[in-house]
Amino acid sequence: MIGRSGGSAGGTGGRRGASRRAGLLVAVLVAGWSGPAAALMPPYVYEAARRDAASVIVIAVQKMTPPQESFGACTVTGAVVRVERGNAHKPGQAVTIAVPCARPGASPPIGGTIWQPLDTLAKSRFGRAYLDAAGQVVLSQYEQLAAAP
């Protein structure tokens, strides 16, 4: 048949077309495979992140800057009011941290990130941050607090 690469009469063209289709199928399956692997992690993973955080600080939030997009990193600026773990921070020290946040109705990707609701994060006056040695929030471990503990 003219214009078709399938069938035995097509020689290697049929095999190339089948190969391309198989490659496309594999690519789709691999892309689909990353979804479940990026699914929310079990609670013990987040508990371990909190337990193993290099620093745990409570901050008085002075400013929160949302991302340009409907979800992303909110920049939370404040002052340390309490150091619960570590020696990288001191009470009164100014800090700026990136906290994953999402606007109402946003569709962030499914994964291990815990997205703080932007509207409540903007109103929060205190927060507890679990930080790694570089001062970054570990596995989205940021708690909004109604008052300083």
PDB file of N, CA and C in Angstrom, residues 29-129:
ATOM      1  N   LEU A  29       4.814   6.040  29.258  1.00  0.00           N
ATOM      2  CA  LEU A  29       4.823   5.260  30.492  1.00  0.00           C
ATOM      3  C   LEU A  29       5.837   5.807  31.493  1.00  0.00           C
ATOM      4  N   VAL A  30       7.017   6.209  31.023  1.00  0.00           N
ATOM      5  CA  VAL A  30       8.022   6.773  31.917  1.00  0.00           C
ATOM      6  C   VAL A  30       7.514   8.077  32.503  1.00  0.00           C
ATOM      7  N   ALA A  31       6.894   8.921  31.683  1.00  0.00           N
ATOM      8  CA  ALA A  31       6.338  10.177  32.187  1.00  0.00           C
ATOM      9  C   ALA A  31       5.250   9.893  33.214  1.00  0.00           C
ATOM     10  N   GLY A  32       4.418   8.907  32.945  1.00  0.00           N
ATOM     11  CA  GLY A  32       3.379   8.528  33.892  1.00  0.00           C
ATOM     12  C   GLY A  32       3.956   7.922  35.156  1.00  0.00           C
ATOM     13  N   TRP A  33       5.091   7.240  35.028  1.00  0.00           N
ATOM     14  CA  TRP A  33       5.721   6.602  36.177  1.00  0.00           C
ATOM     15  C   TRP A  33       6.173   7.624  37.198  1.00  0.00           C
ATOM     16  N   SER A  34       6.614   8.809  36.742  1.00  0.00           N
ATOM     17  CA  SER A  34       7.105   9.817  37.683  1.00  0.00           C
ATOM     18  C   SER A  34       5.987  10.352  38.569  1.00  0.00           C
ATOM     19  N   GLY A  35       4.733  10.251  38.140  1.00  0.00           N
ATOM     20  CA  GLY A  35       3.618  10.716  38.960  1.00  0.00           C
ATOM     21  C   GLY A  35       3.525   9.998  40.294  1.00  0.00           C
ATOM     22  N   PRO A  36       3.340   8.669  40.294  1.00  0.00           N
ATOM     23  CA  PRO A  36       3.249   7.970  41.565  1.00  0.00           C
ATOM     24  C   PRO A  36       4.509   8.105  42.420  1.00  0.00           C
ATOM     25  N   ALA A  37       5.691   8.157  41.787  1.00  0.00           N
ATOM     26  CA  ALA A  37       6.920   8.283  42.558  1.00  0.00           C
ATOM     27  C   ALA A  37       6.981   9.640  43.258  1.00  0.00           C
ATOM     28  N   ALA A  38       6.300  10.632  42.699  1.00  0.00           N
ATOM     29  CA  ALA A  38       6.316  11.965  43.276  1.00  0.00           C
ATOM     30  C   ALA A  38       5.090  12.197  44.164  1.00  0.00           C
ATOM     31  N   ALA A  39       4.333  11.161  44.426  1.00  0.00           N
ATOM     32  CA  ALA A  39       3.134  11.296  45.253  1.00  0.00           C
ATOM     33  C   ALA A  39       3.501  11.732  46.664  1.00  0.00           C
ATOM     34  N   LEU A  40       2.523  12.195  47.417  1.00  0.00           N
ATOM     35  CA  LEU A  40       2.785  12.613  48.791  1.00  0.00           C
ATOM     36  C   LEU A  40       3.537  11.518  49.528  1.00  0.00           C
ATOM     37  N   MET A  41       4.460  11.959  50.324  1.00  0.00           N
ATOM     38  CA  MET A  41       5.280  10.996  51.059  1.00  0.00           C
ATOM     39  C   MET A  41       4.553  10.540  52.316  1.00  0.00           C
ATOM     40  N   PRO A  42       4.906   9.382  52.828  1.00  0.00           N
ATOM     41  CA  PRO A  42       4.285   8.916  54.059  1.00  0.00           C
ATOM     42  C   PRO A  42       4.640   9.859  55.218  1.00  0.00           C
ATOM     43  N   PRO A  43       3.785   9.945  56.212  1.00  0.00           N
ATOM     44  CA  PRO A  43       4.021  10.858  57.338  1.00  0.00           C
ATOM     45  C   PRO A  43       5.378  10.692  58.002  1.00  0.00           C
ATOM     46  N   TYR A  44       5.900   9.464  58.067  1.00  0.00           N
ATOM     47  CA  TYR A  44       7.174   9.274  58.749  1.00  0.00           C
ATOM     48  C   TYR A  44       8.321  10.009  58.050  1.00  0.00           C
ATOM     49  N   VAL A  45       8.202  10.263  56.750  1.00  0.00           N
ATOM     50  CA  VAL A  45       9.243  11.001  56.034  1.00  0.00           C
ATOM     51  C   VAL A  45       9.283  12.448  56.527  1.00  0.00           C
ATOM     52  N   TYR A  46       8.108  13.052  56.689  1.00  0.00           N
ATOM     53  CA  TYR A  46       8.042  14.426  57.186  1.00  0.00           C
ATOM     54  C   TYR A  46       8.464  14.486  58.665  1.00  0.00           C
ATOM     55  N   GLU A  47       8.077  13.486  59.430  1.00  0.00           N
ATOM     56  CA  GLU A  47       8.484  13.425  60.844  1.00  0.00           C
ATOM     57  C   GLU A  47      10.003  13.340  60.958  1.00  0.00           C
ATOM     58  N   ALA A  48      10.623  12.541  60.112  1.00  0.00           N
ATOM     59  CA  ALA A  48      12.089  12.423  60.114  1.00  0.00           C
ATOM     60  C   ALA A  48      12.728  13.749  59.714  1.00  0.00           C
ATOM     61  N   ALA A  49      12.134  14.450  58.761  1.00  0.00           N
ATOM     62  CA  ALA A  49      12.673  15.751  58.344  1.00  0.00           C
ATOM     63  C   ALA A  49      12.642  16.735  59.508  1.00  0.00           C
ATOM     64  N   ARG A  50      11.573  16.725  60.270  1.00  0.00           N
ATOM     65  CA  ARG A  50      11.493  17.595  61.446  1.00  0.00           C
ATOM     66  C   ARG A  50      12.501  17.164  62.506  1.00  0.00           C
ATOM     67  N   ARG A  51      12.576  15.885  62.748  1.00  0.00           N
ATOM     68  CA  ARG A  51      13.481  15.360  63.771  1.00  0.00           C
ATOM     69  C   ARG A  51      14.937  15.657  63.425  1.00  0.00           C
ATOM     70  N   ASP A  52      15.285  15.583  62.140  1.00  0.00           N
ATOM     71  CA  ASP A  52      16.673  15.724  61.713  1.00  0.00           C
ATOM     72  C   ASP A  52      17.046  17.135  61.264  1.00  0.00           C
ATOM     73  N   ALA A  53      16.117  18.078  61.327  1.00  0.00           N
ATOM     74  CA  ALA A  53      16.411  19.448  60.896  1.00  0.00           C
ATOM     75  C   ALA A  53      17.569  20.017  61.715  1.00  0.00           C
ATOM     76  N   ALA A  54      18.482  20.686  61.039  1.00  0.00           N
ATOM     77  CA  ALA A  54      19.639  21.276  61.724  1.00  0.00           C
ATOM     78  C   ALA A  54      19.218  22.404  62.655  1.00  0.00           C
ATOM     79  N   SER A  55      18.223  23.169  62.239  1.00  0.00           N
ATOM     80  CA  SER A  55      17.728  24.293  63.043  1.00  0.00           C
ATOM     81  C   SER A  55      16.213  24.289  63.077  1.00  0.00           C
ATOM     82  N   VAL A  56      15.669  24.682  64.199  1.00  0.00           N
ATOM     83  CA  VAL A  56      14.232  24.893  64.320  1.00  0.00           C
ATOM     84  C   VAL A  56      14.083  26.262  64.982  1.00  0.00           C
ATOM     85  N   ILE A  57      13.414  27.159  64.270  1.00  0.00           N
ATOM     86  CA  ILE A  57      13.246  28.511  64.790  1.00  0.00           C
ATOM     87  C   ILE A  57      11.786  28.928  64.727  1.00  0.00           C
ATOM     88  N   VAL A  58      11.416  29.816  65.639  1.00  0.00           N
ATOM     89  CA  VAL A  58      10.098  30.439  65.597  1.00  0.00           C
ATOM     90  C   VAL A  58      10.354  31.887  65.208  1.00  0.00           C
ATOM     91  N   ILE A  59       9.605  32.358  64.226  1.00  0.00           N
ATOM     92  CA  ILE A  59       9.798  33.730  63.772  1.00  0.00           C
ATOM     93  C   ILE A  59       8.521  34.553  63.931  1.00  0.00           C
ATOM     94  N   ALA A  60       8.718  35.826  64.161  1.00  0.00           N
ATOM     95  CA  ALA A  60       7.620  36.796  64.109  1.00  0.00           C
ATOM     96  C   ALA A  60       7.629  37.305  62.666  1.00  0.00           C
ATOM     97  N   VAL A  61       6.562  37.012  61.946  1.00  0.00           N
ATOM     98  CA  VAL A  61       6.492  37.365  60.533  1.00  0.00           C
ATOM     99  C   VAL A  61       6.251  38.867  60.394  1.00  0.00           C
ATOM    100  N   GLN A  62       7.101  39.503  59.614  1.00  0.00           N
ATOM    101  CA  GLN A  62       6.953  40.934  59.354  1.00  0.00           C
ATOM    102  C   GLN A  62       6.403  41.196  57.961  1.00  0.00           C
ATOM    103  N   LYS A  63       6.722  40.292  57.026  1.00  0.00           N
ATOM    104  CA  LYS A  63       6.298  40.488  55.646  1.00  0.00           C
ATOM    105  C   LYS A  63       6.251  39.141  54.939  1.00  0.00           C
ATOM    106  N   MET A  64       5.274  38.996  54.051  1.00  0.00           N
ATOM    107  CA  MET A  64       5.184  37.802  53.217  1.00  0.00           C
ATOM    108  C   MET A  64       4.976  38.279  51.785  1.00  0.00           C
ATOM    109  N   THR A  65       5.851  37.851  50.901  1.00  0.00           N
ATOM    110  CA  THR A  65       5.748  38.218  49.491  1.00  0.00           C
ATOM    111  C   THR A  65       5.361  36.977  48.701  1.00  0.00           C
ATOM    112  N   PRO A  66       4.201  37.023  48.028  1.00  0.00           N
ATOM    113  CA  PRO A  66       3.758  35.846  47.272  1.00  0.00           C
ATOM    114  C   PRO A  66       4.521  35.711  45.954  1.00  0.00           C
ATOM    115  N   PRO A  67       4.472  34.512  45.372  1.00  0.00           N
ATOM    116  CA  PRO A  67       5.105  34.323  44.061  1.00  0.00           C
ATOM    117  C   PRO A  67       4.269  35.000  42.973  1.00  0.00           C
ATOM    118  N   GLN A  68       4.849  35.224  41.824  1.00  0.00           N
ATOM    119  CA  GLN A  68       4.126  35.804  40.686  1.00  0.00           C
ATOM    120  C   GLN A  68       3.046  34.844  40.170  1.00  0.00           C
ATOM    121  N   GLU A  69       3.365  33.548  40.205  1.00  0.00           N
ATOM    122  CA  GLU A  69       2.453  32.533  39.691  1.00  0.00           C
ATOM    123  C   GLU A  69       1.419  32.162  40.750  1.00  0.00           C
ATOM    124  N   SER A  70       0.534  31.241  40.412  1.00  0.00           N
ATOM    125  CA  SER A  70      -0.511  30.838  41.358  1.00  0.00           C
ATOM    126  C   SER A  70       0.027  29.946  42.476  1.00  0.00           C
ATOM    127  N   PHE A  71       1.222  29.402  42.295  1.00  0.00           N
ATOM    128  CA  PHE A  71       1.877  28.646  43.359  1.00  0.00           C
ATOM    129  C   PHE A  71       3.383  28.797  43.180  1.00  0.00           C
ATOM    130  N   GLY A  72       4.094  28.559  44.264  1.00  0.00           N
ATOM    131  CA  GLY A  72       5.550  28.693  44.225  1.00  0.00           C
ATOM    132  C   GLY A  72       6.072  28.959  45.620  1.00  0.00           C
ATOM    133  N   ALA A  73       7.151  29.708  45.698  1.00  0.00           N
ATOM    134  CA  ALA A  73       7.756  30.017  46.990  1.00  0.00           C
ATOM    135  C   ALA A  73       7.332  31.404  47.449  1.00  0.00           C
ATOM    136  N   CYS A  74       6.679  31.458  48.591  1.00  0.00           N
ATOM    137  CA  CYS A  74       6.396  32.730  49.238  1.00  0.00           C
ATOM    138  C   CYS A  74       7.654  33.097  50.018  1.00  0.00           C
ATOM    139  N   THR A  75       8.032  34.350  49.962  1.00  0.00           N
ATOM    140  CA  THR A  75       9.182  34.815  50.726  1.00  0.00           C
ATOM    141  C   THR A  75       8.663  35.359  52.047  1.00  0.00           C
ATOM    142  N   VAL A  76       9.034  34.704  53.140  1.00  0.00           N
ATOM    143  CA  VAL A  76       8.594  35.098  54.469  1.00  0.00           C
ATOM    144  C   VAL A  76       9.775  35.752  55.172  1.00  0.00           C
ATOM    145  N   THR A  77       9.588  36.991  55.583  1.00  0.00           N
ATOM    146  CA  THR A  77      10.629  37.756  56.259  1.00  0.00           C
ATOM    147  C   THR A  77      10.169  38.052  57.669  1.00  0.00           C
ATOM    148  N   GLY A  78      11.072  37.910  58.618  1.00  0.00           N
ATOM    149  CA  GLY A  78      10.721  38.185  60.000  1.00  0.00           C
ATOM    150  C   GLY A  78      11.931  38.199  60.891  1.00  0.00           C
ATOM    151  N   ALA A  79      11.665  38.130  62.180  1.00  0.00           N
ATOM    152  CA  ALA A  79      12.728  38.110  63.181  1.00  0.00           C
ATOM    153  C   ALA A  79      12.579  36.862  64.039  1.00  0.00           C
ATOM    154  N   VAL A  80      13.691  36.264  64.370  1.00  0.00           N
ATOM    155  CA  VAL A  80      13.691  35.074  65.220  1.00  0.00           C
ATOM    156  C   VAL A  80      13.252  35.481  66.625  1.00  0.00           C
ATOM    157  N   VAL A  81      12.212  34.814  67.133  1.00  0.00           N
ATOM    158  CA  VAL A  81      11.778  35.081  68.514  1.00  0.00           C
ATOM    159  C   VAL A  81      12.206  33.954  69.448  1.00  0.00           C
ATOM    160  N   ARG A  82      12.495  32.793  68.846  1.00  0.00           N
ATOM    161  CA  ARG A  82      12.889  31.662  69.679  1.00  0.00           C
ATOM    162  C   ARG A  82      13.684  30.669  68.841  1.00  0.00           C
ATOM    163  N   VAL A  83      14.750  30.161  69.410  1.00  0.00           N
ATOM    164  CA  VAL A  83      15.535  29.104  68.773  1.00  0.00           C
ATOM    165  C   VAL A  83      15.246  27.824  69.541  1.00  0.00           C
ATOM    166  N   GLU A  84      14.673  26.850  68.860  1.00  0.00           N
ATOM    167  CA  GLU A  84      14.330  25.581  69.509  1.00  0.00           C
ATOM    168  C   GLU A  84      15.396  24.514  69.278  1.00  0.00           C
ATOM    169  N   ARG A  85      16.196  24.711  68.218  1.00  0.00           N
ATOM    170  CA  ARG A  85      17.281  23.765  67.942  1.00  0.00           C
ATOM    171  C   ARG A  85      18.316  24.475  67.074  1.00  0.00           C
ATOM    172  N   GLY A  86      19.560  24.133  67.309  1.00  0.00           N
ATOM    173  CA  GLY A  86      20.650  24.642  66.479  1.00  0.00           C
ATOM    174  C   GLY A  86      21.270  25.914  67.027  1.00  0.00           C
ATOM    175  N   ASN A  87      22.379  26.301  66.416  1.00  0.00           N
ATOM    176  CA  ASN A  87      23.051  27.515  66.847  1.00  0.00           C
ATOM    177  C   ASN A  87      23.336  28.466  65.687  1.00  0.00           C
ATOM    178  N   ALA A  88      22.672  28.245  64.562  1.00  0.00           N
ATOM    179  CA  ALA A  88      22.868  29.106  63.388  1.00  0.00           C
ATOM    180  C   ALA A  88      22.093  30.416  63.495  1.00  0.00           C
ATOM    181  N   HIS A  89      21.110  30.454  64.400  1.00  0.00           N
ATOM    182  CA  HIS A  89      20.273  31.646  64.542  1.00  0.00           C
ATOM    183  C   HIS A  89      20.244  32.111  65.990  1.00  0.00           C
ATOM    184  N   LYS A  90      19.977  33.386  66.160  1.00  0.00           N
ATOM    185  CA  LYS A  90      19.880  33.991  67.496  1.00  0.00           C
ATOM    186  C   LYS A  90      18.578  34.775  67.584  1.00  0.00           C
ATOM    187  N   PRO A  91      17.973  34.844  68.773  1.00  0.00           N
ATOM    188  CA  PRO A  91      16.772  35.670  68.931  1.00  0.00           C
ATOM    189  C   PRO A  91      17.057  37.119  68.492  1.00  0.00           C
ATOM    190  N   GLY A  92      16.101  37.668  67.772  1.00  0.00           N
ATOM    191  CA  GLY A  92      16.229  39.023  67.259  1.00  0.00           C
ATOM    192  C   GLY A  92      16.821  39.096  65.861  1.00  0.00           C
ATOM    193  N   GLN A  93      17.435  38.022  65.406  1.00  0.00           N
ATOM    194  CA  GLN A  93      18.057  37.981  64.081  1.00  0.00           C
ATOM    195  C   GLN A  93      17.006  38.066  62.979  1.00  0.00           C
ATOM    196  N   ALA A  94      17.272  38.852  61.962  1.00  0.00           N
ATOM    197  CA  ALA A  94      16.391  38.935  60.790  1.00  0.00           C
ATOM    198  C   ALA A  94      16.605  37.697  59.921  1.00  0.00           C
ATOM    199  N   VAL A  95      15.511  37.130  59.445  1.00  0.00           N
ATOM    200  CA  VAL A  95      15.591  35.960  58.561  1.00  0.00           C
ATOM    201  C   VAL A  95      14.617  36.113  57.410  1.00  0.00           C
ATOM    202  N   THR A  96      14.972  35.499  56.305  1.00  0.00           N
ATOM    203  CA  THR A  96      14.101  35.413  55.138  1.00  0.00           C
ATOM    204  C   THR A  96      14.136  33.969  54.680  1.00  0.00           C
ATOM    205  N   ILE A  97      12.970  33.359  54.589  1.00  0.00           N
ATOM    206  CA  ILE A  97      12.893  31.962  54.171  1.00  0.00           C
ATOM    207  C   ILE A  97      11.863  31.800  53.059  1.00  0.00           C
ATOM    208  N   ALA A  98      12.052  30.780  52.261  1.00  0.00           N
ATOM    209  CA  ALA A  98      11.123  30.451  51.182  1.00  0.00           C
ATOM    210  C   ALA A  98      10.193  29.353  51.675  1.00  0.00           C
ATOM    211  N   VAL A  99       8.889  29.630  51.613  1.00  0.00           N
ATOM    212  CA  VAL A  99       7.874  28.680  52.067  1.00  0.00           C
ATOM    213  C   VAL A  99       6.971  28.348  50.879  1.00  0.00           C
ATOM    214  N   PRO A 100       6.810  27.060  50.534  1.00  0.00           N
ATOM    215  CA  PRO A 100       5.926  26.705  49.430  1.00  0.00           C
ATOM    216  C   PRO A 100       4.494  27.159  49.729  1.00  0.00           C
ATOM    217  N   CYS A 101       3.893  27.861  48.771  1.00  0.00           N
ATOM    218  CA  CYS A 101       2.533  28.349  48.989  1.00  0.00           C
ATOM    219  C   CYS A 101       1.748  28.307  47.681  1.00  0.00           C
ATOM    220  N   ALA A 102       0.429  28.351  47.817  1.00  0.00           N
ATOM    221  CA  ALA A 102      -0.446  28.307  46.648  1.00  0.00           C
ATOM    222  C   ALA A 102      -1.663  29.179  46.882  1.00  0.00           C
ATOM    223  N   ARG A 103      -2.060  29.876  45.837  1.00  0.00           N
ATOM    224  CA  ARG A 103      -3.271  30.698  45.889  1.00  0.00           C
ATOM    225  C   ARG A 103      -4.501  29.795  45.860  1.00  0.00           C
ATOM    226  N   PRO A 104      -5.633  30.281  46.369  1.00  0.00           N
ATOM    227  CA  PRO A 104      -6.861  29.482  46.284  1.00  0.00           C
ATOM    228  C   PRO A 104      -7.166  29.150  44.814  1.00  0.00           C
ATOM    229  N   GLY A 105      -7.528  27.914  44.567  1.00  0.00           N
ATOM    230  CA  GLY A 105      -7.873  27.480  43.217  1.00  0.00           C
ATOM    231  C   GLY A 105      -6.678  27.084  42.364  1.00  0.00           C
ATOM    232  N   ALA A 106      -5.460  27.253  42.875  1.00  0.00           N
ATOM    233  CA  ALA A 106      -4.262  26.877  42.111  1.00  0.00           C
ATOM    234  C   ALA A 106      -4.198  25.358  41.981  1.00  0.00           C
ATOM    235  N   SER A 107      -3.509  24.904  40.972  1.00  0.00           N
ATOM    236  CA  SER A 107      -3.318  23.468  40.761  1.00  0.00           C
ATOM    237  C   SER A 107      -1.828  23.144  40.749  1.00  0.00           C
ATOM    238  N   PRO A 108      -1.191  23.182  41.926  1.00  0.00           N
ATOM    239  CA  PRO A 108       0.236  22.836  41.945  1.00  0.00           C
ATOM    240  C   PRO A 108       0.415  21.357  41.638  1.00  0.00           C
ATOM    241  N   PRO A 109       1.604  20.981  41.211  1.00  0.00           N
ATOM    242  CA  PRO A 109       1.830  19.574  40.881  1.00  0.00           C
ATOM    243  C   PRO A 109       1.717  18.693  42.119  1.00  0.00           C
ATOM    244  N   ILE A 110       1.251  17.488  41.894  1.00  0.00           N
ATOM    245  CA  ILE A 110       1.179  16.521  42.980  1.00  0.00           C
ATOM    246  C   ILE A 110       2.608  16.079  43.266  1.00  0.00           C
ATOM    247  N   GLY A 111       2.943  16.017  44.524  1.00  0.00           N
ATOM    248  CA  GLY A 111       4.295  15.626  44.900  1.00  0.00           C
ATOM    249  C   GLY A 111       4.450  15.711  46.394  1.00  0.00           C
ATOM    250  N   GLY A 112       5.663  15.707  46.846  1.00  0.00           N
ATOM    251  CA  GLY A 112       5.946  15.730  48.269  1.00  0.00           C
ATOM    252  C   GLY A 112       5.862  17.095  48.909  1.00  0.00           C
ATOM    253  N   THR A 113       5.654  18.146  48.111  1.00  0.00           N
ATOM    254  CA  THR A 113       5.583  19.499  48.650  1.00  0.00           C
ATOM    255  C   THR A 113       4.270  19.728  49.375  1.00  0.00           C
ATOM    256  N   ILE A 114       4.370  20.331  50.552  1.00  0.00           N
ATOM    257  CA  ILE A 114       3.175  20.729  51.293  1.00  0.00           C
ATOM    258  C   ILE A 114       2.978  22.204  51.005  1.00  0.00           C
ATOM    259  N   TRP A 115       1.927  22.531  50.293  1.00  0.00           N
ATOM    260  CA  TRP A 115       1.655  23.905  49.863  1.00  0.00           C
ATOM    261  C   TRP A 115       0.836  24.620  50.929  1.00  0.00           C
ATOM    262  N   GLN A 116       1.390  25.670  51.506  1.00  0.00           N
ATOM    263  CA  GLN A 116       0.662  26.478  52.484  1.00  0.00           C
ATOM    264  C   GLN A 116      -0.364  27.320  51.731  1.00  0.00           C
ATOM    265  N   PRO A 117      -1.575  27.448  52.250  1.00  0.00           N
ATOM    266  CA  PRO A 117      -2.557  28.323  51.604  1.00  0.00           C
ATOM    267  C   PRO A 117      -2.066  29.780  51.695  1.00  0.00           C
ATOM    268  N   LEU A 118      -1.923  30.425  50.553  1.00  0.00           N
ATOM    269  CA  LEU A 118      -1.362  31.766  50.511  1.00  0.00           C
ATOM    270  C   LEU A 118      -2.148  32.752  51.367  1.00  0.00           C
ATOM    271  N   ASP A 119      -3.471  32.671  51.333  1.00  0.00           N
ATOM    272  CA  ASP A 119      -4.274  33.638  52.084  1.00  0.00           C
ATOM    273  C   ASP A 119      -4.063  33.519  53.592  1.00  0.00           C
ATOM    274  N   THR A 120      -3.950  32.308  54.127  1.00  0.00           N
ATOM    275  CA  THR A 120      -3.714  32.169  55.565  1.00  0.00           C
ATOM    276  C   THR A 120      -2.258  32.458  55.918  1.00  0.00           C
ATOM    277  N   LEU A 121      -1.345  32.124  55.015  1.00  0.00           N
ATOM    278  CA  LEU A 121       0.062  32.431  55.253  1.00  0.00           C
ATOM    279  C   LEU A 121       0.268  33.943  55.334  1.00  0.00           C
ATOM    280  N   ALA A 122      -0.451  34.681  54.509  1.00  0.00           N
ATOM    281  CA  ALA A 122      -0.343  36.143  54.515  1.00  0.00           C
ATOM    282  C   ALA A 122      -0.828  36.739  55.837  1.00  0.00           C
ATOM    283  N   LYS A 123      -1.785  36.090  56.486  1.00  0.00           N
ATOM    284  CA  LYS A 123      -2.346  36.591  57.749  1.00  0.00           C
ATOM    285  C   LYS A 123      -1.570  36.106  58.978  1.00  0.00           C
ATOM    286  N   SER A 124      -0.760  35.066  58.800  1.00  0.00           N
ATOM    287  CA  SER A 124      -0.033  34.476  59.923  1.00  0.00           C
ATOM    288  C   SER A 124       1.008  35.438  60.465  1.00  0.00           C
ATOM    289  N   ARG A 125       1.051  35.581  61.764  1.00  0.00           N
ATOM    290  CA  ARG A 125       2.017  36.497  62.393  1.00  0.00           C
ATOM    291  C   ARG A 125       3.239  35.781  62.947  1.00  0.00           C
ATOM    292  N   PHE A 126       3.147  34.479  63.130  1.00  0.00           N
ATOM    293  CA  PHE A 126       4.266  33.696  63.648  1.00  0.00           C
ATOM    294  C   PHE A 126       4.369  32.392  62.861  1.00  0.00           C
ATOM    295  N   GLY A 127       5.565  31.833  62.832  1.00  0.00           N
ATOM    296  CA  GLY A 127       5.756  30.557  62.166  1.00  0.00           C
ATOM    297  C   GLY A 127       6.941  29.812  62.742  1.00  0.00           C
ATOM    298  N   ARG A 128       6.862  28.496  62.670  1.00  0.00           N
ATOM    299  CA  ARG A 128       7.967  27.632  63.105  1.00  0.00           C
ATOM    300  C   ARG A 128       8.553  27.018  61.836  1.00  0.00           C
ATOM    301  N   ALA A 129       9.857  27.211  61.664  1.00  0.00           N
ATOM    302  CA  ALA A 129      10.526  26.714  60.465  1.00  0.00           C
ATOM    303  C   ALA A 129      11.559  25.659  60.841  1.00  0.00           C
TER     304      ALA A 129
END
